[in-house]
Short mmCIF file of C-alpha atoms in Angstrom, two decimals:
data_model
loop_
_atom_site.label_atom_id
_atom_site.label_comp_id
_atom_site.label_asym_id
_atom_site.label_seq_id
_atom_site.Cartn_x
_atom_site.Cartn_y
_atom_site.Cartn_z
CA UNK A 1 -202.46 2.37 267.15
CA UNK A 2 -202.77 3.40 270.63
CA UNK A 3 -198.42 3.34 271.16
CA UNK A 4 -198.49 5.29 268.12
CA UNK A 5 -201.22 8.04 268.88
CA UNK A 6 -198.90 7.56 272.16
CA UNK A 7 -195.47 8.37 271.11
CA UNK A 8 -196.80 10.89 268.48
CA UNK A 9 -198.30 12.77 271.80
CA UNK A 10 -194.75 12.75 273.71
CA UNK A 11 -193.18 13.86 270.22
CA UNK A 12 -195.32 16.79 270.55
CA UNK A 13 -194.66 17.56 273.82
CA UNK A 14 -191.20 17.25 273.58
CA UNK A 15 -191.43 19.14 271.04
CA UNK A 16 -193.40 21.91 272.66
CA UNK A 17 -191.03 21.66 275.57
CA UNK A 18 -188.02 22.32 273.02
CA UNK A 19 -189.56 25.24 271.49
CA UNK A 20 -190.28 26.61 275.26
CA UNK A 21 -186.84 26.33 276.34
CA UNK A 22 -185.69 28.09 272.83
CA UNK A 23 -187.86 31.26 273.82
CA UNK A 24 -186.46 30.90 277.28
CA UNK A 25 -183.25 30.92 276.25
CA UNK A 26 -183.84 33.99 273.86
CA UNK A 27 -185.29 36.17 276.30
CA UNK A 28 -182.50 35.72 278.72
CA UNK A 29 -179.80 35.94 275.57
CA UNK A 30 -182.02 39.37 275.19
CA UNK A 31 -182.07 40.11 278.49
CA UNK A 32 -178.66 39.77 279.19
CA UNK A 33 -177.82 41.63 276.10
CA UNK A 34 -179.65 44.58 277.61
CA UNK A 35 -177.92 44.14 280.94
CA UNK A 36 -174.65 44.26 279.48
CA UNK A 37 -175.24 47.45 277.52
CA UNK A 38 -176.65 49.14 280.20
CA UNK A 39 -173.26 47.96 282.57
CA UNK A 40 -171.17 49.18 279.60
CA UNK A 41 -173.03 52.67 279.78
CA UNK A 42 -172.58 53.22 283.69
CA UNK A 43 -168.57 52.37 282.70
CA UNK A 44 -168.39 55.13 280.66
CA UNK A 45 -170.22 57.20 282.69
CA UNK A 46 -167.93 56.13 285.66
CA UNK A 47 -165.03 56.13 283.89
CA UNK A 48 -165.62 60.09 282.79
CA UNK A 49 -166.48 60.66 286.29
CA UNK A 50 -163.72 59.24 287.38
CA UNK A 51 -161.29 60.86 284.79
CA UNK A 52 -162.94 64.52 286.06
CA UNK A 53 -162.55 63.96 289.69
CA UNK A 54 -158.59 63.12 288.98
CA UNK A 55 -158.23 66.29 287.00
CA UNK A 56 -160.38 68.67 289.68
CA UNK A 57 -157.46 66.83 292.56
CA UNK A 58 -154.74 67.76 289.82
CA UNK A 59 -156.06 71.37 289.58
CA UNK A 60 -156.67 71.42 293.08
CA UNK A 61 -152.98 70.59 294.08
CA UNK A 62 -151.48 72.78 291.58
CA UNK A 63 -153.60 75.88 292.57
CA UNK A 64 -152.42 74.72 296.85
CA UNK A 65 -148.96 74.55 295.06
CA UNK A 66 -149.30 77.73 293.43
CA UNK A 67 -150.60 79.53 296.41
CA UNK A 68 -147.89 78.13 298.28
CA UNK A 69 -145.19 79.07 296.19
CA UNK A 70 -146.43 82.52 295.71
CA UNK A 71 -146.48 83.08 299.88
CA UNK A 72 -143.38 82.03 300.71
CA UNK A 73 -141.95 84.23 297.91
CA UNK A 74 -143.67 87.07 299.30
CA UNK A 75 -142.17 86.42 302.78
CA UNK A 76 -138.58 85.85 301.44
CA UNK A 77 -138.81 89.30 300.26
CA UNK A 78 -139.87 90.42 303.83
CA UNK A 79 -137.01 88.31 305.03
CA UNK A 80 -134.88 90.50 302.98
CA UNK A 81 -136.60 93.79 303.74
CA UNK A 82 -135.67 93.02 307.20
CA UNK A 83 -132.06 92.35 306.89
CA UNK A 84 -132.00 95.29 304.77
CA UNK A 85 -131.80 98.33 307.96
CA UNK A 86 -132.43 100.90 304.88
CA UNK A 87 -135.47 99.75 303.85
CA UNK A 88 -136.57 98.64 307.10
CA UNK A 89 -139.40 101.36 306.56
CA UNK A 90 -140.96 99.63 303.39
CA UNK A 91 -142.03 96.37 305.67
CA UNK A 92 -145.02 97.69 306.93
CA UNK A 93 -146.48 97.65 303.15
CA UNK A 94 -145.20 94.39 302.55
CA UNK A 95 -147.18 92.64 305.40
CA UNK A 96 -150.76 93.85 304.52
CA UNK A 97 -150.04 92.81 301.23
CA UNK A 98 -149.16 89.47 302.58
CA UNK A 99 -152.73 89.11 304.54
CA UNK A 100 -154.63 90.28 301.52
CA UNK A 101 -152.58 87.85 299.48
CA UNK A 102 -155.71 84.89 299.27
CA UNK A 103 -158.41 87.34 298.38
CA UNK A 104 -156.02 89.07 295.56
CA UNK A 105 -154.52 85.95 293.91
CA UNK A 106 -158.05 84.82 292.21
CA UNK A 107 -158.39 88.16 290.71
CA UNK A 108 -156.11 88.78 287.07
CA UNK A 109 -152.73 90.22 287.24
CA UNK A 110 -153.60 93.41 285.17
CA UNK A 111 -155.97 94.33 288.74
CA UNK A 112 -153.16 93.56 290.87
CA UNK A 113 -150.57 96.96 291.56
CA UNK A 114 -147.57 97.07 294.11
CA UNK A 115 -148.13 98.91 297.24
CA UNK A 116 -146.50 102.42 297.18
CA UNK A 117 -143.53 102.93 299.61
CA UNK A 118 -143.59 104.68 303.03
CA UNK A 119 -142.31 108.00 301.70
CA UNK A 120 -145.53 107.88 298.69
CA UNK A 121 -147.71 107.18 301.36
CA UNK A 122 -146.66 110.32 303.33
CA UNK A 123 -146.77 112.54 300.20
CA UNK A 124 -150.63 111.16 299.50
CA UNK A 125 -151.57 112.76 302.80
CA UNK A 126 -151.14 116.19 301.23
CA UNK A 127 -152.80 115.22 297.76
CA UNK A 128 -156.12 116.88 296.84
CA UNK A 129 -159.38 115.03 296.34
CA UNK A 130 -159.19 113.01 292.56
CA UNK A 131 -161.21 114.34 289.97
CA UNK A 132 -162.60 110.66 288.40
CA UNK A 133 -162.33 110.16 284.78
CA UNK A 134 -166.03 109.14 283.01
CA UNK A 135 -166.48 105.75 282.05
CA UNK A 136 -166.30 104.31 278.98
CA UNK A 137 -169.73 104.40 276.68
CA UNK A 138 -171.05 100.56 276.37
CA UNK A 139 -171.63 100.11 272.28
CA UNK A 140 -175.20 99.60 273.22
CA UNK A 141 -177.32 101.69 275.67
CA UNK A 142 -180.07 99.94 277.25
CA UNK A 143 -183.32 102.14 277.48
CA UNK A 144 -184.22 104.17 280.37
CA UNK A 145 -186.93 102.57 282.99
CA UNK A 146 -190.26 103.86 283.46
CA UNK A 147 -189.17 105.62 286.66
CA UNK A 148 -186.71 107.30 284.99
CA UNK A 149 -188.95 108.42 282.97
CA UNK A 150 -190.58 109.92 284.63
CA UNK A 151 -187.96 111.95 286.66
CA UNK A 152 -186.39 112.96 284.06
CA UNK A 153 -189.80 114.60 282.96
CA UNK A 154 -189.36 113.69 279.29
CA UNK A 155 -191.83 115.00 276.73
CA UNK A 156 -194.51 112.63 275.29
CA UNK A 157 -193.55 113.01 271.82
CA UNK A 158 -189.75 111.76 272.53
CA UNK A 159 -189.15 109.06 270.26
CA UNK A 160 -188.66 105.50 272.07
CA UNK A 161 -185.00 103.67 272.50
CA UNK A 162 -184.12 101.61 269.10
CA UNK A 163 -184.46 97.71 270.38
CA UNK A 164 -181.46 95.65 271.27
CA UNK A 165 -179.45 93.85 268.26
CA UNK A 166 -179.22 90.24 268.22
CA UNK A 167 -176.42 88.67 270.48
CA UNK A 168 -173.37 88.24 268.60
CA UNK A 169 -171.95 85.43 270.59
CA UNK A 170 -172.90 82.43 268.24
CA UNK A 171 -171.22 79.42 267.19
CA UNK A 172 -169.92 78.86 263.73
CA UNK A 173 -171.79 76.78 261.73
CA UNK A 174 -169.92 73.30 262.07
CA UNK A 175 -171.21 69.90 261.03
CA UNK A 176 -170.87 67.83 263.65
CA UNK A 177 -171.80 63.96 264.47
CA UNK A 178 -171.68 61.34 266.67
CA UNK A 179 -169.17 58.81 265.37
CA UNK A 180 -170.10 55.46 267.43
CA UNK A 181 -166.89 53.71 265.68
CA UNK A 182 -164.52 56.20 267.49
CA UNK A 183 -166.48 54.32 270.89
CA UNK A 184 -166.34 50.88 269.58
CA UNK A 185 -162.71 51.23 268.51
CA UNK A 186 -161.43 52.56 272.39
CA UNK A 187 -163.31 49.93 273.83
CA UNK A 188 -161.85 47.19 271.41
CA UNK A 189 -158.04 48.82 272.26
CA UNK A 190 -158.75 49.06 275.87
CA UNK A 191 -159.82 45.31 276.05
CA UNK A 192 -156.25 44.27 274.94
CA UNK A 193 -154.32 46.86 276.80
CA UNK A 194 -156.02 48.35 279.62
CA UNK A 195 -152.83 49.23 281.76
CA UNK A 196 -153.22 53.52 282.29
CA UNK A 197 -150.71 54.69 284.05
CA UNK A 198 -151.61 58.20 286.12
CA UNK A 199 -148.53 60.53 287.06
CA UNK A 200 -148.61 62.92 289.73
CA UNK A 201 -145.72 65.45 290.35
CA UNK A 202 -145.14 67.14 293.48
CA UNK A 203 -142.34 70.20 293.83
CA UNK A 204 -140.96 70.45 297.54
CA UNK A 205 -141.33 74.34 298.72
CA UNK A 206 -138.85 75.69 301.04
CA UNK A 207 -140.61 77.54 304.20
CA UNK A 208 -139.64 81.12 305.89
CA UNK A 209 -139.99 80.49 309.57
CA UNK A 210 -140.91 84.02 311.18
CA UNK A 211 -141.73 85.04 314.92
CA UNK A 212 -144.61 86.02 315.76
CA UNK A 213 -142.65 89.20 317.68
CA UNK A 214 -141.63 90.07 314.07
CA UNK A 215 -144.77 90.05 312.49
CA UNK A 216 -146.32 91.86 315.21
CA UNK A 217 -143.63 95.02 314.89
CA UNK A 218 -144.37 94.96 311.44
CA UNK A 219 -148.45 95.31 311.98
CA UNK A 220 -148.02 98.01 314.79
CA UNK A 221 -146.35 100.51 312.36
CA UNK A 222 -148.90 103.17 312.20
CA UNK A 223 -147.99 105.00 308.51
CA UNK A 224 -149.83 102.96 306.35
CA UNK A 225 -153.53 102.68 308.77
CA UNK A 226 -152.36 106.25 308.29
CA UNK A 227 -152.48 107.09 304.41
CA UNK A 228 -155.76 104.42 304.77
CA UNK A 229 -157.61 107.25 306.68
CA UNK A 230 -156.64 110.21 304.74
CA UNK A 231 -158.05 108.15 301.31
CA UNK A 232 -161.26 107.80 303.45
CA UNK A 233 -161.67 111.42 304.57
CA UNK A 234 -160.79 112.95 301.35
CA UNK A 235 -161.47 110.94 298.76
CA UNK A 236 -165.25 110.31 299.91
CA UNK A 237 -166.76 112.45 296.67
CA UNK A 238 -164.51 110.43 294.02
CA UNK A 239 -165.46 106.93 295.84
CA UNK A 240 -169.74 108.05 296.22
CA UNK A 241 -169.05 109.00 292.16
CA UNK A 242 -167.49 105.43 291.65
CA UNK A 243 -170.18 103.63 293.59
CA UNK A 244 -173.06 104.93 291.51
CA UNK A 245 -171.42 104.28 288.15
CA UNK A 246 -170.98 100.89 289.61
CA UNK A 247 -174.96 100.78 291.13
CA UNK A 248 -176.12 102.04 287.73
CA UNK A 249 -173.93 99.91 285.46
CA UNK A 250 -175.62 97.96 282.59
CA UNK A 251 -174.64 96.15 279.71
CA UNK A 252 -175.51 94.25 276.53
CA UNK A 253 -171.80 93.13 275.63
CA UNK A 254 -169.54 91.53 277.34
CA UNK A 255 -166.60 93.47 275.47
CA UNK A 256 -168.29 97.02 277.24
CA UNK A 257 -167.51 94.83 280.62
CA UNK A 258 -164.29 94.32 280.04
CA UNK A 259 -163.55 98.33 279.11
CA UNK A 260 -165.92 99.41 282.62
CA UNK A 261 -163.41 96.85 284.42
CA UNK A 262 -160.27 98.09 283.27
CA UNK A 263 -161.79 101.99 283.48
CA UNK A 264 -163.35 100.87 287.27
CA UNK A 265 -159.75 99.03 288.31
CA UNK A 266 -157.86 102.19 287.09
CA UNK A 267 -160.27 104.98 288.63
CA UNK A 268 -159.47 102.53 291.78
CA UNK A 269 -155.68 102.30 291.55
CA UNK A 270 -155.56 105.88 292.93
CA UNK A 271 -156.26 104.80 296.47
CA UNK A 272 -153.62 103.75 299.10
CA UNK A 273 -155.39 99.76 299.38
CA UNK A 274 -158.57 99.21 297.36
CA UNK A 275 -160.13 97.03 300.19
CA UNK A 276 -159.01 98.37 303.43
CA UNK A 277 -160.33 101.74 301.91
CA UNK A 278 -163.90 100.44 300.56
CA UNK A 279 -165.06 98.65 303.80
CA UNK A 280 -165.16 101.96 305.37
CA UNK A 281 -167.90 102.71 302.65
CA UNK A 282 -171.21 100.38 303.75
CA UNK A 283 -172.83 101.41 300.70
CA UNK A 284 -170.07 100.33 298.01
CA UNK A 285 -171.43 97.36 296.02
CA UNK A 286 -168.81 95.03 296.31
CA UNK A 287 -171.34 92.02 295.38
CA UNK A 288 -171.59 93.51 291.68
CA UNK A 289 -168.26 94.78 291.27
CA UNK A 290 -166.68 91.33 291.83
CA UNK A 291 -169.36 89.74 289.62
CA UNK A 292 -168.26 92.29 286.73
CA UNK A 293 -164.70 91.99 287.36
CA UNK A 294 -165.47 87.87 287.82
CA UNK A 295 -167.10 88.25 284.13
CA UNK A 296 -164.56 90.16 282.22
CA UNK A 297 -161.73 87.88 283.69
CA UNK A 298 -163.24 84.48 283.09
CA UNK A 299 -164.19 85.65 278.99
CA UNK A 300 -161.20 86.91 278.82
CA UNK A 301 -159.10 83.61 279.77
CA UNK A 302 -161.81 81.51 277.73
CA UNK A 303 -160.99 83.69 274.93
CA UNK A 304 -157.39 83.73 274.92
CA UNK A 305 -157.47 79.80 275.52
CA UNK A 306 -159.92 79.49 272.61
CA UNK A 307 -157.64 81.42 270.68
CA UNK A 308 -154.29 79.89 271.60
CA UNK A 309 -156.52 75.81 270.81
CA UNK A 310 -157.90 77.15 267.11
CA UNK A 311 -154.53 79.00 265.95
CA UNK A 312 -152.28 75.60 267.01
CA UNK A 313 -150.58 74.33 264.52
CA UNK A 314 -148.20 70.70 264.32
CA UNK A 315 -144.53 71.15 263.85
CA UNK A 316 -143.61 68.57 261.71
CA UNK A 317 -139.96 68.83 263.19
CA UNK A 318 -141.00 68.32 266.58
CA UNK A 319 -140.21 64.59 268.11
CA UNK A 320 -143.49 62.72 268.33
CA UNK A 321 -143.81 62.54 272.26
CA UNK A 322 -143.32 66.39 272.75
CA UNK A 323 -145.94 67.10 269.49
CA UNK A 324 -148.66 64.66 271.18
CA UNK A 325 -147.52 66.01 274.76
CA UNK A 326 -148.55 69.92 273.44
CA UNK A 327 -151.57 68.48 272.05
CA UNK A 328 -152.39 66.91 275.18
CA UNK A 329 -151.72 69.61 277.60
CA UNK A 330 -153.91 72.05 275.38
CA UNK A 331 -156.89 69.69 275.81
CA UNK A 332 -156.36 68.99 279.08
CA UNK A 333 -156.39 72.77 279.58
CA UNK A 334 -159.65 73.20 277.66
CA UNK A 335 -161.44 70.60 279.57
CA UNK A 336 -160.37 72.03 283.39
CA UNK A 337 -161.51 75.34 282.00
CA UNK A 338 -164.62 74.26 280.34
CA UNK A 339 -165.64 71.93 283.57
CA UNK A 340 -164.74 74.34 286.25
CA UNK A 341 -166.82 77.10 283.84
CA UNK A 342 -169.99 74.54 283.64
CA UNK A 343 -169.80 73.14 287.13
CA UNK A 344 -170.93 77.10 288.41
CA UNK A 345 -172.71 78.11 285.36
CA UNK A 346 -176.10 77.83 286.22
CA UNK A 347 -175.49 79.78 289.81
CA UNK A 348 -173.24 82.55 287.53
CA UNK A 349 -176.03 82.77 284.98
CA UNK A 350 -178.10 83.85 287.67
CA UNK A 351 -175.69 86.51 288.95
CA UNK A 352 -174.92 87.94 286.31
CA UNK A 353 -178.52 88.39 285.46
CA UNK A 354 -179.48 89.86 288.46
CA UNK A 355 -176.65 92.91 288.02
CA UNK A 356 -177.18 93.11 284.75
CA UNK A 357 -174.17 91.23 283.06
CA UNK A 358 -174.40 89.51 279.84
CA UNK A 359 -174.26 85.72 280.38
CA UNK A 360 -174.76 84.23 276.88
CA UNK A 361 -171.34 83.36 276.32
CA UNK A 362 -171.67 80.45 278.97
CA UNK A 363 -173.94 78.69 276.80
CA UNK A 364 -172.92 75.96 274.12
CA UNK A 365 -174.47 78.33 271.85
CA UNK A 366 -171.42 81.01 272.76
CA UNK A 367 -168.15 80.88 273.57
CA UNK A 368 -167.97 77.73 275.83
CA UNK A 369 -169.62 75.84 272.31
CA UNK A 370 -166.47 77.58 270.17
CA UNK A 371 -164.17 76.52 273.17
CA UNK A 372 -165.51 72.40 272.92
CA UNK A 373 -165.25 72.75 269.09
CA UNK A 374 -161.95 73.79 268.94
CA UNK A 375 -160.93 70.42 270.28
CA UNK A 376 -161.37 69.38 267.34
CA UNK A 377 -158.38 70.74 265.54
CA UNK A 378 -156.66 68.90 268.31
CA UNK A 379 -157.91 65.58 267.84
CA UNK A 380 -157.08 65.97 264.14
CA UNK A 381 -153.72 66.99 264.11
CA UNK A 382 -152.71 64.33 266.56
CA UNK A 383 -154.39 61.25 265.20
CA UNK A 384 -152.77 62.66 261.98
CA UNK A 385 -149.23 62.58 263.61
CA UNK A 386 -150.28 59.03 265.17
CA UNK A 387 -151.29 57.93 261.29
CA UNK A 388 -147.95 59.11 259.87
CA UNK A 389 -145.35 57.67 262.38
CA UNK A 390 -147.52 53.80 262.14
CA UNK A 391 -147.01 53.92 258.64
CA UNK A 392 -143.34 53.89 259.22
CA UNK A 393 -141.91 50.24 259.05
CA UNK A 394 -139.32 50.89 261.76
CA UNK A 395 -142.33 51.85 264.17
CA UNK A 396 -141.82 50.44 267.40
CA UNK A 397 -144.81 50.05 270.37
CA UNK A 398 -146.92 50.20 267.62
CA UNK A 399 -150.08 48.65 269.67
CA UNK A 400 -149.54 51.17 272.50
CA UNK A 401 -149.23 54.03 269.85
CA UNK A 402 -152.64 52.78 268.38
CA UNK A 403 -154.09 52.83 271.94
CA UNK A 404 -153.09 56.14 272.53
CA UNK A 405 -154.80 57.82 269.26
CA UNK A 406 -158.23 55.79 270.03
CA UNK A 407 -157.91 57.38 273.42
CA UNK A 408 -157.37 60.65 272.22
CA UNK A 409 -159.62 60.58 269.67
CA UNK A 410 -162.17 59.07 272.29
CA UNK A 411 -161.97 61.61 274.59
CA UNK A 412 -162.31 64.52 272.26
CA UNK A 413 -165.44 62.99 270.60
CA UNK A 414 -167.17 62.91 273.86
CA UNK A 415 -166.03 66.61 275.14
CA UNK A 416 -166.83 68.42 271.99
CA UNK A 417 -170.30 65.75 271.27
CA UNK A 418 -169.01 63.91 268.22
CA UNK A 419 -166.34 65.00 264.86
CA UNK A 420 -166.66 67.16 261.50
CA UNK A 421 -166.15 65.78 258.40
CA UNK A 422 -162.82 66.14 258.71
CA UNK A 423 -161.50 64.83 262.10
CA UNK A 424 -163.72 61.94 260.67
CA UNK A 425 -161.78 61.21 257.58
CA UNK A 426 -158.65 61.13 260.15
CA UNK A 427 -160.40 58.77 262.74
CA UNK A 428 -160.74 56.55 259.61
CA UNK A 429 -157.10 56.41 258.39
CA UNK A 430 -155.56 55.52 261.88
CA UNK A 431 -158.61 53.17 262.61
CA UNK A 432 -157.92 51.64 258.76
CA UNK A 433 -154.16 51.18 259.82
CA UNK A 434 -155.19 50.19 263.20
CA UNK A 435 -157.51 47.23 261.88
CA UNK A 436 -154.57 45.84 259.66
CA UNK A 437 -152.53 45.24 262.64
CA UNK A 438 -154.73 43.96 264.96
CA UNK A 439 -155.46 40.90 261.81
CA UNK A 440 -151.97 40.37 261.70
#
């Protein structure tokens, strides 16, 4: 009896022992499942960093590229100038245009006008003092402060301002989801094939060497500080009329920004060198008028971008590398935009307030939210394309074609926060054809 109450109390323990090592074992299964999710999540989250710091160096190089190219084309037309001995007199122009070349290059080309020539200069001297045209009237006018008000001395029984109207900036209402399978179908690609291959172009730029005696004859010519000083003297009225239009500017709509820009950049185009004339005015308010012109350029390019993404359309006829390669430039030009736009938002929100700009476009809830939407026509028409040339027998690089659609359709779903019904039922056809394959 006693080897039996014995063994039955090892049985036990060995038994509680087992049962121990089983919950052991389960919490660290559990724990390690958590641990692996959470390393999966700071992939991603590295891997979109990563992918965002590549296209800011891309952007980056192009825009040193651009800048590049653009100066040494202006000073092969100097080179020119100077060979020419007839219009030797012009270079003068030329070279202040060169130095104000950085400054002018982030503004659009519709502000940017070519310098007038030696002889217009001279005839601007005699010119009278210009009578400004009135600005355009905003759609909405907002109501008059207590302080002016009161200086204006209006009656007590003058009826008050109507209110604002609503914004109408607002996105579209568009169904859309997170679709974990589009994330579980990259990652189960990318496990199999995780070669990405990362192409960088660079375009050789020829350099004008010039002397620094030649650029100094060129600065010492005395015409143009010349016409500069007669805009100052005489146009002092028209510029003190500009500056409190621009002080007292205030809008609702970002559409009445755009027609005081183009009215302000006109009034402006009058004078001999915007800049060089200005500084000699303390009191012009450059801060705002670069934040207006700032606004109306950056909607505008966000608008004609979100335009040129939702009216794309597949050409059938196209060869399949140069329709995806469209496709692909178009979203990689949405995201630079979109990035480089949310990267300063909050600090342009807070300009823009301060003078008096609208700023609700910026939010998801305006145009930036139609601009990561728009992706989505994107997305569909190229896993679409992707579907239809895998359902072709003769399809060759089939698994690399596959890879290519899950990481198109990957990236999309996180840029524009998940897919509509219908970029969903095109996820699902490539993923249906995909999943056949990968059995075989």
């Amino acid at each position: 009896m006693r080897l039996q109450s014995s063994s039955v109390i090892i049985l036990m323990k060995a038994e509680q022992e087992r049962k121990m090592r089983k919950e052991e074992d389960e919490s660290l299964i559990i724990y390690l499942k958590k641990e692996v999710e959470a390393a999966l999540l700071r992939t991603d989250s590295l891997e979109k960093e990563n992918q965002e710091l590549r296209q800011e160096v891309v952007r980056l190089k192009a825009q040193i590229s651009s800048l590049k190219a653009h100066d040494n084309e202006r000073k092969s037309m100097l080179w020119k100038k100077l060979q020419n001995p007839f219009d030797s007199s012009k270079t003068d122009v030329f070279l202040q245009k060169h130095s104000d070349f950085v400054k002018a290059s982030e503004r659009s080309v519709e502000h940017s006008s070519p310098r007038p020539s030696i002889q217009e200069l001279a005839a601007r001297k005699e010119k009278p003092a210009k009578v400004p045209n009135p600005p355009p009237k905003p759609t909405y006018v907002a109501p008059p402060s207590l302080k002016e008000v009161n200086d204006s001395k209006l009656p007590p029984t003058s009826a008050p301002p109507p209110p604002p109207p609503p914004p109408k900036m607002s996105v579209g209402l568009k169904a859309v989801r997170r679709v974990p399978e589009v994330v579980e179908f990259y990652r189960l690609l990318t496990r199999r094939d995780a070669h990405m291959e990362n192409r960088t172009n660079s375009a050789a730029i020829q350099v004008v060497a010039f002397t620094p005696n030649m650029i100094g004859e060129i600065e010492n010519r005395s015409t143009y500080l010349s016409a500069i000083k007669s805009d100052v003297e005489k146009q002092k009225e028209f510029i003190n009329y500009l500056i409190k239009e621009v002080e007292s500017a205030a809008f609702k709509e970002i559409s009445d920004v755009k027609a005081f820009v183009k009215w302000l950049d006109d009034e402006l185009s009058s004078l001999v060198d915007e800049r060089a004339v200005l500084k000699h005015f303390p009191q012009w308010p450059e801060r705002k008028a670069d934040a207006l012109r700032e606004a109306a350029f950056n909607y505008r390019d966000l608008r004609n971008l979100e335009s040129e993404v939702s009216s794309f359309q597949d050409n059938p006829k196209d060869p399949l590398t140069q329709a995806l390669g469209k496709m692909q430039a178009l979203q990689d030009r949405l995201e630079r935009s979109i990035n480089n736009t949310e990267r300063t938002r909050e600090s342009m929100i807070k300009r823009y307030r301060d003078f008096q700009i609208p700023w609700e476009w910026l939010l998801n809830t305006g145009l930036i939210g139609q601009m990561k939407l728009s992706s989505l026509r994107l997305a569909k028409d190229y896993l679409k394309r992707i579907t239809k040339e895998l359902q072709l027998s003769e399809c060759s690089g089939e698994e690399n074609l596959l890879l290519q659609g899950a990481r198109f359709a990957y990236r999309v779903h996180q840029f524009a926060g998940g897919f509509d019904a219908e970029t969903v039922h095109a996820f699902q056809e490539l993923k249906q054809i995909g999943s056949n394959s990968l059995k075989q």
